Coordinates of C-alpha atoms and ligand atoms in Angstrom, one line a residue:
M522 CA 0.0 0.0 0.0
Q523 CA 1.2 3.6 -0.7
I524 CA 1.1 5.5 2.6
A525 CA 1.9 9.2 3.1
I526 CA 3.4 10.2 6.5
I527 CA 2.6 13.8 7.3
G528 CA 4.6 14.5 10.5
T529 CA 7.8 12.4 10.4
G530 CA 8.6 12.8 14.1
N531 CA 8.2 10.3 17.0
V532 CA 4.8 8.9 15.9
G533 CA 5.1 9.2 12.1
G534 CA 8.7 7.8 12.3
A535 CA 7.7 4.8 14.4
L536 CA 4.8 3.8 12.2
A537 CA 6.7 4.5 8.9
T538 CA 9.4 2.2 10.2
Q539 CA 7.0 -0.6 11.1
W540 CA 5.1 -0.4 7.8
S541 CA 8.2 -0.2 5.7
K542 CA 9.3 -3.6 7.2
K543 CA 6.0 -5.1 6.0
G544 CA 6.6 -4.0 2.4
H545 CA 4.4 -0.9 2.3
H546 CA 5.6 2.1 0.3
L547 CA 6.2 5.1 2.5
N548 CA 5.9 8.6 1.0
L549 CA 7.2 11.0 3.7
G550 CA 5.4 14.3 3.2
V551 CA 7.5 17.2 4.6
Q552 CA 7.7 21.0 4.4
D553 CA 11.4 21.1 3.6
A554 CA 12.9 17.9 1.9
Q555 CA 16.4 19.1 2.8
N556 CA 15.8 19.6 6.5
F557 CA 13.1 17.6 8.4
K558 CA 12.8 15.6 11.5
G559 CA 13.2 11.9 10.8
K560 CA 15.6 12.2 7.8
K561 CA 17.1 8.8 8.8
L562 CA 13.8 7.2 7.9
L563 CA 15.1 7.4 4.3
Q564 CA 17.4 4.5 5.3
N565 CA 14.3 2.3 5.7
P566 CA 13.2 0.1 2.8
N567 CA 10.6 1.5 0.3
T568 CA 10.8 5.0 1.7
Q569 CA 11.0 8.3 -0.2
V570 CA 10.5 11.9 0.6
F571 CA 8.2 14.5 -1.1
H572 CA 6.6 17.8 -0.4
I573 CA 3.3 17.3 1.5
A574 CA 0.9 17.6 -1.4
E575 CA 2.9 15.3 -3.7
A576 CA 3.2 12.6 -0.9
V577 CA -0.6 12.7 -0.5
A578 CA -1.3 12.6 -4.2
K579 CA 0.9 9.4 -4.5
S580 CA -0.8 7.6 -1.6
E581 CA -4.0 5.7 -0.8
V582 CA -3.6 6.2 2.9
V583 CA -2.5 9.4 4.7
L584 CA -1.2 9.4 8.3
I585 CA -1.5 12.8 10.2
A586 CA 1.1 12.8 13.0
T587 CA 1.7 16.5 13.6
P588 CA 0.7 19.1 16.2
P589 CA -3.1 19.4 15.8
T590 CA -3.1 23.0 14.7
A591 CA -0.9 22.1 11.7
I592 CA -4.0 20.5 10.1
F593 CA -5.2 23.9 8.6
D594 CA -1.8 24.3 6.7
I595 CA -1.9 20.7 5.6
I596 CA -5.5 20.9 4.2
A597 CA -4.6 24.1 2.4
M598 CA -1.5 22.5 0.9
V599 CA -3.2 19.3 -0.2
G600 CA -6.5 20.7 -1.4
D601 CA -8.2 17.6 -2.6
F602 CA -8.4 14.5 -0.4
S603 CA -10.9 12.6 -2.6
G604 CA -10.6 8.9 -2.3
K605 CA -8.0 9.0 0.5
I606 CA -8.1 7.2 3.8
V607 CA -6.8 9.6 6.4
I608 CA -5.7 8.3 9.8
D609 CA -5.6 11.0 12.5
A610 CA -3.0 10.1 15.2
T611 CA -3.0 13.5 16.9
N612 CA -4.0 14.4 20.4
T613 CA -5.3 17.8 21.4
V614 CA -3.4 17.6 24.7
A615 CA -2.1 21.2 24.6
K616 CA -4.0 23.1 21.9
K617 CA -7.2 22.3 20.0
P618 CA -7.6 23.1 16.2
E619 CA -10.2 25.7 17.0
P620 CA -13.1 25.8 16.3
Y621 CA -12.9 22.0 16.1
A622 CA -12.6 19.7 19.1
T623 CA -10.1 17.4 17.3
V624 CA -8.3 17.0 14.0
Y625 CA -10.8 14.2 13.1
H626 CA -13.6 16.7 13.3
C627 CA -11.7 19.3 11.2
L628 CA -10.9 16.7 8.5
T629 CA -14.5 15.4 8.3
D630 CA -15.9 18.9 8.1
K631 CA -13.4 20.4 5.6
T632 CA -12.5 17.4 3.4
N633 CA -14.2 14.5 1.7
A634 CA -11.6 12.0 3.0
E635 CA -12.6 8.7 4.7
V636 CA -11.3 9.6 8.2
V637 CA -10.4 7.5 11.2
K638 CA -8.8 8.3 14.6
C639 CA -6.1 5.7 15.5
F640 CA -2.5 5.3 16.8
N641 CA -3.1 8.1 19.3
S642 CA -3.7 6.1 22.5
T643 CA -0.2 4.9 23.3
G644 CA 3.4 6.2 23.3
F645 CA 5.5 6.1 20.1
E646 CA 7.9 3.5 21.7
N647 CA 4.9 1.1 21.9
M648 CA 4.3 1.6 18.1
L649 CA 8.0 0.8 17.4
N650 CA 7.7 -2.3 19.6
P651 CA 4.1 -3.3 20.5
V652 CA 5.1 -6.7 21.8
Y653 CA 5.1 -7.4 25.6
D654 CA 6.0 -11.0 26.8
S655 CA 5.5 -12.3 23.2
E656 CA 2.0 -10.8 22.9
G657 CA 0.9 -7.8 20.9
I658 CA -0.7 -5.0 22.9
D659 CA -4.0 -3.5 21.8
M660 CA -4.7 -0.5 19.5
F661 CA -8.0 1.4 19.3
M662 CA -9.8 3.3 16.6
A663 CA -12.9 5.4 16.2
G664 CA -14.8 7.1 13.3
D665 CA -17.7 6.9 10.9
S666 CA -15.9 5.3 7.9
Q667 CA -16.1 1.5 7.9
K668 CA -13.7 1.4 4.9
A669 CA -11.1 3.5 6.8
K670 CA -11.4 1.2 9.8
E671 CA -10.9 -2.0 7.9
I672 CA -7.7 -0.7 6.3
T673 CA -6.5 0.9 9.5
K674 CA -7.1 -2.4 11.5
Q675 CA -4.8 -4.2 9.0
L676 CA -2.2 -1.5 9.3
A677 CA -2.3 -1.9 13.1
L678 CA -1.8 -5.7 12.8
D679 CA 1.1 -5.0 10.3
C680 CA 2.8 -2.9 13.1
G681 CA 2.6 -5.9 15.5
F682 CA -0.4 -4.8 17.6
G683 CA -2.4 -7.8 18.9
T684 CA -5.7 -6.3 17.6
C685 CA -7.3 -3.0 16.9
W686 CA -10.6 -2.5 18.8
D687 CA -13.4 -0.5 17.2
F688 CA -14.0 2.1 19.9
G689 CA -17.1 3.4 18.1
K690 CA -18.2 6.0 15.6
G691 CA -17.2 9.7 15.3
D692 CA -19.0 10.5 18.6
K693 CA -16.4 8.4 20.4
V694 CA -13.3 10.2 18.9
E695 CA -13.1 12.6 21.9
L696 CA -13.4 9.7 24.3
L697 CA -10.5 8.0 22.4
E698 CA -8.4 11.2 23.0
K699 CA -9.3 11.0 26.7
F700 CA -8.2 7.4 26.6
A701 CA -4.8 8.6 25.3
L702 CA -4.8 11.1 28.2
S703 CA -5.3 8.1 30.5
W704 CA -2.1 6.5 29.1
I705 CA -0.3 9.9 29.5
N706 CA -1.5 10.1 33.1
L707 CA -0.3 6.7 34.1
A708 CA 2.9 6.7 32.1
I709 CA 4.1 10.3 32.7
I710 CA 2.1 12.1 35.3
Q711 CA 1.8 9.2 37.8
G712 CA 5.4 8.2 36.8
H713 CA 4.9 4.6 35.9
G714 CA 7.1 5.1 32.7
R715 CA 6.5 4.8 29.0
N716 CA 6.9 1.0 28.9
L717 CA 3.3 0.6 29.8
A718 CA 0.4 -0.4 27.5
F719 CA -3.3 -1.3 27.4
K720 CA -4.7 -4.7 26.6
V721 CA -8.4 -5.7 26.9
I722 CA -9.2 -9.0 28.6
K723 CA -12.5 -10.7 28.0
R724 CA -14.0 -13.6 29.9
Q725 CA -15.3 -16.3 27.6
Ligands
NAP970 N1 4.8 11.3 21.2 C1 4.0 10.3 21.4 O1 4.3 9.2 22.0 C2 2.5 10.4 20.8 C3 1.7 9.3 20.9 C4 0.4 9.3 20.4 C5 0.0 10.5 19.7 N2 0.9 11.6 19.6 C6 0.4 12.8 18.9 O2 1.0 12.7 17.6 C7 1.3 14.0 17.1 C8 2.8 14.0 16.8 O3 3.5 13.8 18.0 P1 5.1 13.5 17.9 O4 5.6 13.2 19.2 O5 5.4 12.5 16.8 O6 5.7 15.0 17.4 P2 7.1 15.4 16.9 O7 8.1 14.3 17.1 O8 7.4 16.7 17.4 O9 6.8 15.5 15.3 C9 6.0 16.5 14.8 C10 6.0 16.4 13.3 O10 5.1 17.4 12.7 C11 5.7 18.1 11.7 N3 5.0 19.4 11.6 C12 4.9 20.4 12.5 N4 4.2 21.5 12.1 C13 3.8 21.1 10.8 C14 3.1 21.8 9.8 N5 2.6 23.0 10.0 N6 2.9 21.2 8.6 C15 3.4 19.9 8.4 N7 4.1 19.2 9.3 C16 4.3 19.8 10.5 C17 7.1 18.3 12.1 O11 7.9 18.6 11.0 P3 9.2 19.5 11.1 O12 10.3 18.6 11.8 O13 9.5 19.8 9.6 O14 8.9 20.7 11.9 C18 7.4 16.9 12.7 O15 7.7 16.0 11.6 C19 0.8 15.0 18.2 O16 -0.5 15.4 17.9 C20 0.8 14.1 19.5 O17 -0.1 14.6 20.4 C21 2.1 11.5 20.2

């Protein structure tokens, strides 16, 4: 699959690395191709760099892993998102993309992409290595597009996550950001460390 990575920092870099190992084609979308965070990702297999609009044009799936307020610049640069699956991995921890509650809400209002919120609920180290005691930890996604969810679930499995729970439709996106805050609370604020992950257990 051709995947554009917009935001090639901690999260974009971790997911790009995992997907490149699985044979996906990674199109890093950056503002300055000479100088961007994650330049070493170009050493990964199947990985090239383009300006943001070109990376999106070449790709079926687009990962947004930037500060939330960057979404306005990105939408302006890309223009047309028709036919694209867009995965929003951002969290509005510090600053919301006003007047929207989340990047997901901005994308569903301002573009015609198939949007899903995913890869926001754990630390980037867990995306680079989602295996604890030989078992994949869980990932979670929310949004109104079934098509986006099917593709995103497979991409989560390709990263090594055990499964990707459907957290619900678009009305659960803010809850999924709060779930991410719960991870941040345990790992960072309560001081348990970033080597900590969520896994759902069900009784048969
Ligand atoms: N860190 C985590 O563990 C974690 C986990 C889950 C979710 N998240 C969320 O994921 C997002 C990214 O976090 P991160 O830790 O990966 O951040 P990061 O390492 O600081 O990377 C941010 C990336 O966004 C790019 N960027 C900034 N402004 C931009 C703009 N206007 N247009 C295009 N690209 C722009 C930066 O590009 P330049 O280098 O060119 O400036 C950089 O590649 C945040 O919303 C965060 O809340 C983070």
